[in-house]
Amino acid sequence: MIDAKAVRANPDAMREVVRVRKVDPEKANVDRWLELDGARRELQSRIDGLNGEKKELAKLGKSDPDAARQKGQELRERGREMEQELGGIAAEWQEIMDWFPNWPHPDMPEGMGEEENVEEKAWIPRQGYLSADKLGRGETSGEYMPKRPVHAADQDFKPLHHAELGIKLGGIDTLQGGQVSGSRFAYLRGDVALMQYALSQLLIDELLARGYEMFVPPLLVRERALYGTSHFPEGRDQVYGIKTDNVEEGTDLFLVGSSEPTNFSYFMDRTLDAVELPAKVFAYTACFRSEAGSWGKDVKGIKRVHQFDKIEMNAVCLPEQSEEVYEEFGQVNEWLLQQLELPYRIVDKCHGDAGYLASHRQRDLEVWMSGSGEFMEVMTDTNATDYQARRLNIRYKGEEGRGFCHLVNDTGCAMGRLLISILDNYQQPGGVVKVPEALQRVVKKEQLEPAGGK
RNA sequence: GGAGAGGUGCCAGAGUGGUCGAAUGGGCUGGUCUCGAAAACCAGUGUGGCCGUACGGUCACCGAGGGUUCGAAUCCCUCCCUCUCCGCCA
């Protein structure tokens, strides 16, 4: 949610943001909102005046109740009518506000879609960063990325899709997952499952060393939490709702698609002491997504599934800290990918592709799948400034003043997709997969081999 | 799931129909006193909306939402949450 005063002061700016962020102008209807806003304020001040009269009358009533009675009844009736009218106006006013996107960062690239995202960096194991002239819009860096699996000693073989590798290794079973839970569910087994454990340990150790606090949050949340981070209303179709016939009535619960809503909601309706900020936390949780609207897309393997594990990094900070935290999260992302020696690029998302309404600035980290020759998004770093904090009512108070906190979120490690990245980039002839050095300590193997022999 | 007790300001805690945005105590801030500190004393100390350049004014808020009433923190209804005992359970 943005500050109503700011829209009132500059409606043209909001019209422009709605346009470039490609928000449905019927939903984020600035003109209608301005009408409602005027009506709302006018009506509110009339109600305030009437309440003042009622107050005076109430004082009179204690000495002479009879005299106050008739006038009072009349005022009450008028007040009720006005309040009812206000209720309707305020509801629509809020409904439109809910679709106003956050103000974009002045440097957010202009553009209507992913082909206009701007490449910030690209990194290749043993080579380092690509020079700036090899970066650009869209997928400019792609042609400079490795054409064969980067960690294969012998490159003369036909690389396999991660789904096939997973089957050969006996480590990914989507068939039985489908039998048990339906399509887009999978079992991870044995060393592949162990590799996920190794991934989580690698990052958790790093985050703890950096002073982040670990959370184990609730995964079933009320609507407020998802509304608060702006996953509702816009992403409502991505979320599993739980029928709660067996529990308290009136408590519809939703499975989180990320621990971002539940982590940030820990701070809702609180005023935090400025000296304690930034508060940087992380959680390793399951995430649930309906993937409505992407039927038929990425159906092979575990790239797009209904349930996956993820370490999420979240920070609650002061307004002047959010850009710095946004950079720091990006550094953690790069640290992990470099530890794993995976080729990747970072893209600065443009207006038309900057994710949900809360985004003020957003970057994706995409691993280069050297086996299959494509980029795959594995992490998203987002500075939501005070947009979510307003909805969740997270404030700070310090000597400098008070206000709404800024919230920054980033994928620490999306387990499934990192596993895919590893399988793809570390594959060898015959379906053998080398274990990244950084994971060998936990996996206790140098390579994984197809089940049933070498 | 059964039975009971509660939710008031930063904290503790009063308030069961009017004069209550709310006693009192603690905390915090400023002042007096002191070489300094403590103690003591004095004053101040919530959030949000609207109006105003400002001093300020005004309205709302005592878990949430409805209702009764001229008037609600106080009465009624629904919901949420917390606590105690019993049951069940990883």
XYZ file of C-alpha atoms (C1' of nucleotides) in Angstrom:
544
model
C 0.000 0.000 0.000
C 1.291 3.399 -0.827
C 0.716 6.672 0.965
C -2.671 8.091 -0.054
C -1.313 11.606 0.345
C 1.284 10.960 -2.316
C -1.305 9.839 -4.855
C -3.514 12.769 -4.020
C -0.591 15.127 -4.494
C 0.485 13.618 -7.788
C -2.164 11.505 -9.492
C -0.425 11.770 -12.861
C 2.632 10.055 -11.439
C 0.460 7.192 -10.220
C -1.289 6.893 -13.589
C 2.127 6.576 -15.185
C 3.308 3.961 -12.693
C 0.147 1.926 -13.206
C 0.819 2.042 -16.927
C 4.497 1.101 -16.904
C 4.072 -1.584 -14.260
C 1.309 -3.022 -16.423
C -1.304 -3.059 -13.677
C -4.900 -3.404 -14.826
C -6.091 0.223 -15.018
C -9.632 -0.939 -14.288
C -8.485 -2.219 -10.923
C -5.966 0.521 -10.188
C -8.374 3.198 -11.380
C -6.773 6.498 -10.390
C -9.659 8.701 -11.532
C -12.261 6.727 -9.675
C -10.021 6.678 -6.654
C -9.655 10.451 -6.669
C -13.435 10.799 -6.778
C -13.838 8.420 -3.882
C -11.019 10.068 -1.990
C -12.676 13.459 -2.226
C -16.054 12.057 -1.239
C -14.529 10.142 1.599
C -12.778 13.124 3.081
C -15.793 15.357 2.686
C -18.051 12.837 4.336
C -15.567 12.154 7.089
C -15.354 15.779 8.062
C -19.155 15.999 8.120
C -19.207 12.991 10.415
C -16.542 14.569 12.591
C -18.664 17.694 12.898
C -21.699 15.671 13.777
C -19.774 13.699 16.349
C -18.730 16.975 17.903
C -22.391 17.950 18.200
C -23.228 14.586 19.722
C -20.488 15.042 22.264
C -21.835 18.396 23.340
C -25.290 16.954 23.549
C -24.099 14.078 25.690
C -22.772 16.596 28.189
C -26.097 18.369 28.210
C -27.837 15.040 28.631
C -26.326 14.357 32.015
C -28.030 17.423 33.490
C -31.187 17.351 31.404
C -31.689 13.997 29.673
C -35.105 14.775 28.328
C -33.925 17.846 26.488
C -31.082 15.906 24.887
C -33.136 12.923 23.878
C -34.992 14.087 20.821
C -32.136 16.007 19.253
C -29.823 13.143 20.049
C -31.975 10.578 18.328
C -32.028 12.702 15.239
C -28.245 13.118 15.257
C -27.800 9.403 15.735
C -29.931 8.635 12.730
C -28.086 11.074 10.536
C -24.751 9.771 11.778
C -25.695 6.222 10.941
C -26.716 7.087 7.442
C -23.477 8.913 6.843
C -21.402 6.154 8.318
C -23.078 3.583 6.180
C -22.387 5.667 3.125
C -18.799 6.173 4.223
C -18.380 2.447 4.695
C -19.239 1.791 1.082
C -17.003 4.550 -0.199
C -14.079 3.557 1.995
C -14.329 -0.073 0.929
C -14.107 0.769 -2.750
C -11.406 3.359 -2.035
C -9.331 0.699 -0.312
C -9.997 -1.888 -2.991
C -8.533 0.410 -5.622
C -5.621 1.389 -3.360
C -4.774 -2.284 -3.019
C -3.918 -2.328 -6.708
C -1.694 0.732 -6.742
C 1.877 -0.467 -7.174
C 4.840 0.756 -5.191
C 6.751 3.729 -6.544
C 9.567 2.345 -8.657
C 13.182 3.244 -7.990
C 14.237 6.075 -10.324
C 16.870 3.767 -11.800
C 14.536 0.864 -12.425
C 15.014 0.148 -16.127
C 12.205 1.137 -18.427
C 10.671 -1.639 -20.433
C 7.555 -3.666 -20.970
C 8.825 -7.210 -20.501
C 11.706 -9.514 -19.675
C 13.404 -8.880 -23.006
C 14.101 -5.375 -21.731
C 15.597 -6.334 -18.374
C 19.134 -5.032 -17.942
C 22.022 -7.363 -17.222
C 24.044 -6.154 -14.243
C 26.674 -8.863 -14.117
C 27.472 -12.307 -15.405
C 29.933 -14.731 -13.847
C 31.515 -17.942 -15.100
C 33.477 -20.394 -12.942
C 37.264 -20.180 -13.432
C 36.767 -17.153 -15.703
C 35.125 -14.627 -13.426
C 32.907 -11.745 -14.462
C 32.130 -10.992 -18.067
C 33.250 -7.548 -19.156
C 30.569 -4.897 -19.368
C 30.520 -4.855 -23.165
C 29.179 -8.403 -23.132
C 26.169 -7.389 -21.076
C 23.027 -5.700 -22.252
C 19.282 -6.003 -22.413
C 17.448 -9.295 -22.646
C 19.814 -12.240 -22.975
C 22.853 -10.496 -24.388
C 25.292 -12.418 -22.187
C 23.894 -15.768 -23.261
C 26.149 -16.087 -26.251
C 29.243 -15.741 -24.049
C 28.177 -18.399 -21.602
C 29.638 -21.932 -21.760
C 28.134 -24.129 -24.441
C 28.907 -27.435 -22.726
C 28.486 -28.552 -19.087
C 31.093 -26.400 -17.334
C 32.299 -29.006 -14.883
C 32.550 -31.938 -17.279
C 36.111 -33.182 -17.710
C 35.216 -34.809 -21.014
C 32.849 -32.545 -22.921
C 32.149 -34.844 -25.812
C 28.730 -36.125 -24.891
C 25.107 -35.198 -25.196
C 23.975 -33.429 -22.018
C 20.803 -34.689 -20.360
C 17.832 -32.797 -19.012
C 17.786 -32.707 -15.217
C 14.650 -34.843 -15.153
C 16.442 -37.655 -16.981
C 19.522 -37.267 -14.806
C 17.338 -37.396 -11.729
C 15.775 -40.639 -12.864
C 19.111 -42.203 -13.810
C 20.547 -41.303 -10.408
C 17.462 -42.639 -8.668
C 17.315 -39.253 -6.933
C 14.213 -37.584 -8.363
C 10.960 -39.477 -8.674
C 8.140 -37.469 -10.186
C 6.252 -40.564 -11.299
C 5.575 -41.816 -7.830
C 5.124 -38.259 -6.652
C 2.361 -37.994 -9.214
C 0.736 -41.180 -7.965
C 0.771 -40.046 -4.367
C -0.030 -36.346 -4.673
C -0.670 -35.557 -8.326
C 1.330 -33.858 -11.023
C 4.015 -31.383 -10.017
C 4.957 -33.317 -6.905
C 8.178 -35.252 -6.512
C 10.185 -37.378 -4.170
C 13.865 -36.678 -3.724
C 15.854 -39.696 -2.669
C 19.244 -40.670 -1.425
C 22.211 -38.561 -2.429
C 20.109 -35.993 -4.264
C 18.042 -35.508 -1.123
C 21.272 -35.370 0.832
C 22.618 -32.738 -1.522
C 19.654 -30.549 -0.628
C 20.545 -30.956 3.014
C 24.127 -29.978 2.182
C 22.917 -26.874 0.359
C 20.883 -25.743 3.307
C 23.805 -26.251 5.667
C 26.176 -24.314 3.466
C 23.939 -21.255 3.375
C 22.683 -21.446 6.946
C 26.245 -21.454 8.268
C 27.027 -18.400 6.182
C 23.909 -16.521 7.280
C 24.581 -17.289 10.927
C 28.167 -16.090 10.509
C 26.775 -12.866 9.084
C 24.593 -12.412 12.150
C 21.216 -13.266 10.667
C 18.601 -14.742 12.982
C 16.964 -18.044 12.133
C 13.177 -18.380 12.206
C 10.959 -21.434 12.091
C 7.662 -19.749 11.237
C 4.074 -20.941 10.812
C 3.335 -22.017 7.237
C -0.439 -21.783 7.440
C -1.397 -18.154 7.759
C -4.416 -15.937 7.777
C -5.305 -13.699 4.907
C -3.785 -10.684 6.647
C -0.243 -12.015 6.284
C -0.581 -12.596 2.556
C -2.378 -9.328 2.026
C 0.324 -7.614 4.031
C 3.135 -8.600 1.708
C 0.902 -7.937 -1.337
C 0.656 -11.561 -2.346
C -3.042 -10.789 -2.003
C -5.067 -9.676 -3.824
C -2.928 -9.872 -6.967
C -1.465 -13.353 -6.468
C -4.450 -14.938 -4.832
C -4.752 -17.675 -7.469
C -1.214 -18.865 -6.652
C -2.111 -19.851 -3.120
C -3.620 -22.945 -1.557
C -6.509 -22.165 0.748
C -7.279 -24.673 3.458
C -10.798 -25.689 4.314
C -10.959 -25.612 8.054
C -14.041 -27.596 8.933
C -12.193 -29.207 11.803
C -10.903 -26.080 13.487
C -12.192 -22.711 14.699
C -14.807 -21.177 12.498
C -13.981 -18.071 10.548
C -10.313 -18.929 10.280
C -9.619 -19.574 6.659
C -5.978 -20.415 6.373
C -3.594 -20.374 3.476
C -0.399 -22.280 2.797
C 2.442 -19.851 2.251
C 4.162 -19.846 -1.120
C 7.248 -18.395 0.529
C 8.148 -17.695 4.126
C 8.303 -13.993 3.292
C 4.691 -13.306 4.390
C 4.980 -15.276 7.588
C 8.415 -13.924 8.498
C 7.444 -10.307 7.994
C 4.127 -10.773 9.753
C 6.084 -11.572 12.873
C 6.697 -7.825 13.050
C 3.194 -6.652 12.208
C 1.461 -4.066 14.375
C 4.705 -3.279 16.134
C 6.793 -0.205 16.539
C 10.439 -1.205 16.509
C 13.235 0.661 18.180
C 15.384 2.210 15.444
C 18.618 1.148 17.141
C 17.641 -2.508 16.718
C 17.340 -2.183 12.951
C 18.036 -3.636 10.534
C 16.607 -6.951 11.738
C 17.829 -9.615 9.343
C 16.232 -13.030 9.537
C 15.985 -16.168 7.494
C 13.884 -19.311 7.480
C 14.168 -22.681 5.835
C 10.638 -23.800 5.001
C 8.481 -25.640 2.572
C 6.686 -23.434 0.053
C 3.413 -24.222 -1.678
C 2.239 -22.828 -4.979
C -0.788 -23.678 -7.049
C 0.977 -22.695 -10.303
C -2.439 -21.837 -11.677
C -2.078 -20.463 -15.157
C 1.088 -22.338 -15.997
C -0.436 -25.626 -17.003
C 1.679 -27.362 -19.555
C 4.717 -25.230 -18.734
C 7.881 -26.833 -17.323
C 6.109 -30.108 -16.739
C 9.297 -32.151 -16.795
C 11.246 -32.645 -13.629
C 11.134 -30.354 -10.617
C 11.658 -26.892 -12.052
C 8.060 -25.915 -11.361
C 6.377 -27.866 -8.596
C 3.604 -27.348 -6.071
C 5.881 -27.866 -3.103
C 9.529 -27.011 -2.653
C 11.908 -26.056 0.112
C 13.464 -22.641 0.289
C 15.644 -20.549 2.516
C 14.249 -17.045 2.498
C 16.107 -13.952 3.719
C 14.111 -11.038 5.074
C 15.077 -7.709 6.554
C 13.118 -5.067 8.412
C 15.077 -1.844 8.336
C 15.069 1.942 8.391
C 14.253 3.762 5.150
C 17.862 4.845 4.697
C 19.068 1.256 5.108
C 17.010 -0.567 2.518
C 19.233 0.029 -0.497
C 22.240 -1.202 1.418
C 20.399 -4.340 2.570
C 19.225 -4.932 -0.992
C 22.891 -4.934 -2.067
C 23.912 -7.142 0.825
C 21.301 -9.753 -0.056
C 22.566 -9.722 -3.613
C 26.068 -10.348 -2.304
C 24.882 -13.339 -0.292
C 23.228 -14.692 -3.447
C 26.444 -14.306 -5.413
C 28.478 -15.821 -2.615
C 26.359 -18.977 -2.725
C 26.430 -19.346 -6.487
C 30.195 -18.818 -6.533
C 30.677 -21.327 -3.729
C 28.794 -23.769 -5.901
C 30.762 -22.656 -8.966
C 27.659 -22.163 -11.029
C 27.634 -19.757 -13.971
C 25.041 -17.040 -13.513
C 23.926 -13.582 -14.397
C 22.099 -10.866 -12.525
C 19.339 -8.915 -14.195
C 17.869 -5.630 -13.107
C 14.162 -6.100 -13.703
C 12.405 -3.488 -15.790
C 9.061 -1.863 -15.002
C 7.033 -4.365 -16.962
C 8.660 -7.410 -15.397
C 9.364 -6.329 -11.829
C 7.217 -8.894 -10.070
C 4.510 -8.098 -7.592
C 3.052 -4.699 -6.709
C 5.364 -4.208 -3.733
C 8.533 -4.010 -5.841
C 10.441 -0.771 -5.690
C 13.492 -2.400 -7.230
C 14.031 -6.012 -8.103
C 16.809 -8.162 -9.474
C 16.861 -11.793 -10.465
C 19.807 -14.142 -10.230
C 19.683 -16.686 -12.993
C 21.887 -19.722 -13.239
C 23.185 -20.534 -16.673
C 22.292 -24.120 -17.469
C 25.360 -24.993 -19.452
C 23.970 -28.426 -20.268
C 20.706 -27.186 -21.711
C 21.855 -23.745 -22.810
C 19.419 -21.486 -21.002
C 19.116 -19.248 -18.006
C 16.958 -20.281 -15.073
C 15.771 -17.901 -12.371
C 16.858 -19.127 -8.954
C 16.740 -16.051 -6.721
C 14.854 -12.772 -6.566
C 16.071 -9.826 -4.520
C 13.392 -7.204 -3.846
C 13.366 -3.873 -2.100
C 9.721 -3.215 -1.220
C 10.480 -0.006 0.702
C 7.532 0.873 2.966
C 4.848 -0.716 0.779
C 4.420 -3.901 2.771
C 5.223 -2.215 6.076
C 2.195 0.020 5.631
C -0.107 -2.922 5.154
C 1.456 -4.839 8.006
C 1.732 -1.720 10.150
C 5.416 -2.148 10.943
C 6.877 1.097 12.256
C 10.096 2.322 13.733
C 10.764 4.940 16.323
C 14.081 6.563 17.038
C 15.780 9.796 17.890
C 15.640 10.834 14.259
C 11.902 10.391 14.171
C 9.318 7.808 13.349
C 7.736 6.195 10.344
C 7.150 2.987 8.474
C 9.996 0.511 8.175
C 11.376 -0.662 4.878
C 11.165 -4.351 4.016
C 13.635 -6.181 1.823
C 13.329 -9.814 0.802
C 15.403 -12.247 -1.175
C 15.516 -15.910 -1.976
C 18.442 -17.352 -0.083
C 18.319 -20.721 -1.758
C 15.486 -22.333 -3.685
C 16.470 -25.940 -3.126
C 14.880 -27.624 -6.128
C 16.186 -25.147 -8.645
C 19.681 -25.156 -7.181
C 19.677 -28.942 -7.403
C 18.653 -28.680 -11.041
C 21.449 -26.171 -11.629
C 23.962 -28.541 -10.099
C 22.771 -31.586 -12.004
C 22.881 -29.648 -15.236
C 26.255 -28.002 -14.788
C 28.057 -30.854 -13.070
C 26.948 -33.668 -15.336
C 29.481 -35.994 -16.887
C 29.127 -38.582 -19.655
C 26.830 -41.478 -18.796
C 24.668 -39.636 -16.339
C 27.350 -39.243 -13.715
C 27.131 -36.020 -11.703
C 30.067 -34.508 -9.864
C 29.296 -33.172 -6.397
C 30.266 -29.501 -6.007
C 33.259 -29.202 -3.712
C 31.363 -26.992 -1.312
C 28.861 -29.817 -0.735
C 31.246 -32.738 -0.501
C 31.793 -32.267 3.217
C 28.178 -33.238 3.857
C 27.446 -35.499 0.894
C 30.701 -37.365 1.491
C 31.030 -38.298 -2.170
C 32.880 -36.751 -5.080
C 30.310 -37.815 -7.601
C 26.876 -39.385 -7.897
C 26.475 -42.337 -10.195
C 23.489 -43.837 -11.998
C 21.656 -46.346 -9.860
C 22.462 -49.900 -10.778
C 26.126 -49.455 -11.652
C 28.670 -47.229 -13.323
C -13.278 -31.430 22.454
C -15.268 -30.077 27.815
C -15.210 -26.350 32.112
C -13.716 -21.633 33.916
C -11.004 -16.660 34.033
C -9.409 -12.635 31.333
C -7.900 -8.889 27.160
C -7.391 -0.934 29.336
C -1.598 3.705 27.626
C 5.945 1.759 27.464
C 4.875 -1.625 32.031
C 1.819 -2.682 36.342
C -3.023 -1.597 37.436
C -7.968 1.264 38.653
C -12.344 2.317 36.249
C -19.145 -1.601 35.565
C -23.564 4.085 31.867
C -22.263 10.606 31.668
C -17.866 15.316 33.912
C -12.782 9.147 31.060
C -8.021 9.733 26.233
C -8.758 7.402 30.730
C -6.988 7.482 38.355
C -2.600 5.742 40.803
C 2.349 3.664 40.787
C 6.688 2.485 37.931
C 9.577 3.720 33.668
C 11.254 7.569 30.358
C 12.331 13.054 29.166
C 13.179 18.043 30.952
C 13.830 21.199 35.267
C 15.029 22.486 40.587
C 18.670 20.942 44.173
C 24.173 19.093 44.041
C 31.235 19.778 42.957
C 28.905 15.473 40.564
C 25.495 11.530 41.401
C 21.566 9.429 44.226
C 17.280 10.816 46.786
C 13.460 14.367 46.925
C 10.338 17.810 44.507
C 8.052 20.153 39.914
C 6.568 19.588 34.842
C 5.991 16.651 30.563
C 5.389 11.815 28.300
C 0.153 7.325 23.003
C -1.230 6.615 17.751
C -3.808 8.060 13.499
C -7.239 11.260 10.224
C -8.713 16.247 8.932
C -7.993 21.823 9.282
C -3.898 25.448 10.142
C 2.483 28.693 7.939
C 2.763 28.041 13.057
C 0.938 28.303 18.474
C -2.936 25.093 18.053
C -7.890 23.130 16.959
C -10.946 18.989 15.978
C -12.474 13.853 15.321
C -11.379 8.663 16.089
C -9.094 4.772 18.932
C -9.634 1.061 26.136
C -8.587 -6.972 21.430
C -11.912 -6.719 16.453
C -16.746 -5.955 14.424
C -21.915 -5.057 15.198
C -26.018 -3.514 18.624
C -28.743 -0.866 22.877
C -28.713 4.460 24.618
C -29.518 11.511 24.358
C -24.622 9.413 26.135
C -20.508 3.103 26.192
C -13.826 1.373 28.318
C -18.314 0.279 31.243
C -24.596 -3.105 29.032
C -25.899 -6.940 24.844
C -24.325 -10.112 20.469
C -20.566 -12.365 17.236
C -15.562 -13.284 16.444
C -10.198 -13.300 17.693
C -6.476 -13.930 21.311
C -4.311 -15.209 26.239
C -4.376 -17.994 30.869
C -6.003 -22.334 34.300
C -7.972 -27.407 34.804
C -9.566 -31.983 32.187
C -9.330 -34.901 27.545
C -6.512 -36.016 23.033
C -1.847 -35.710 20.643
C 3.854 -35.312 17.586
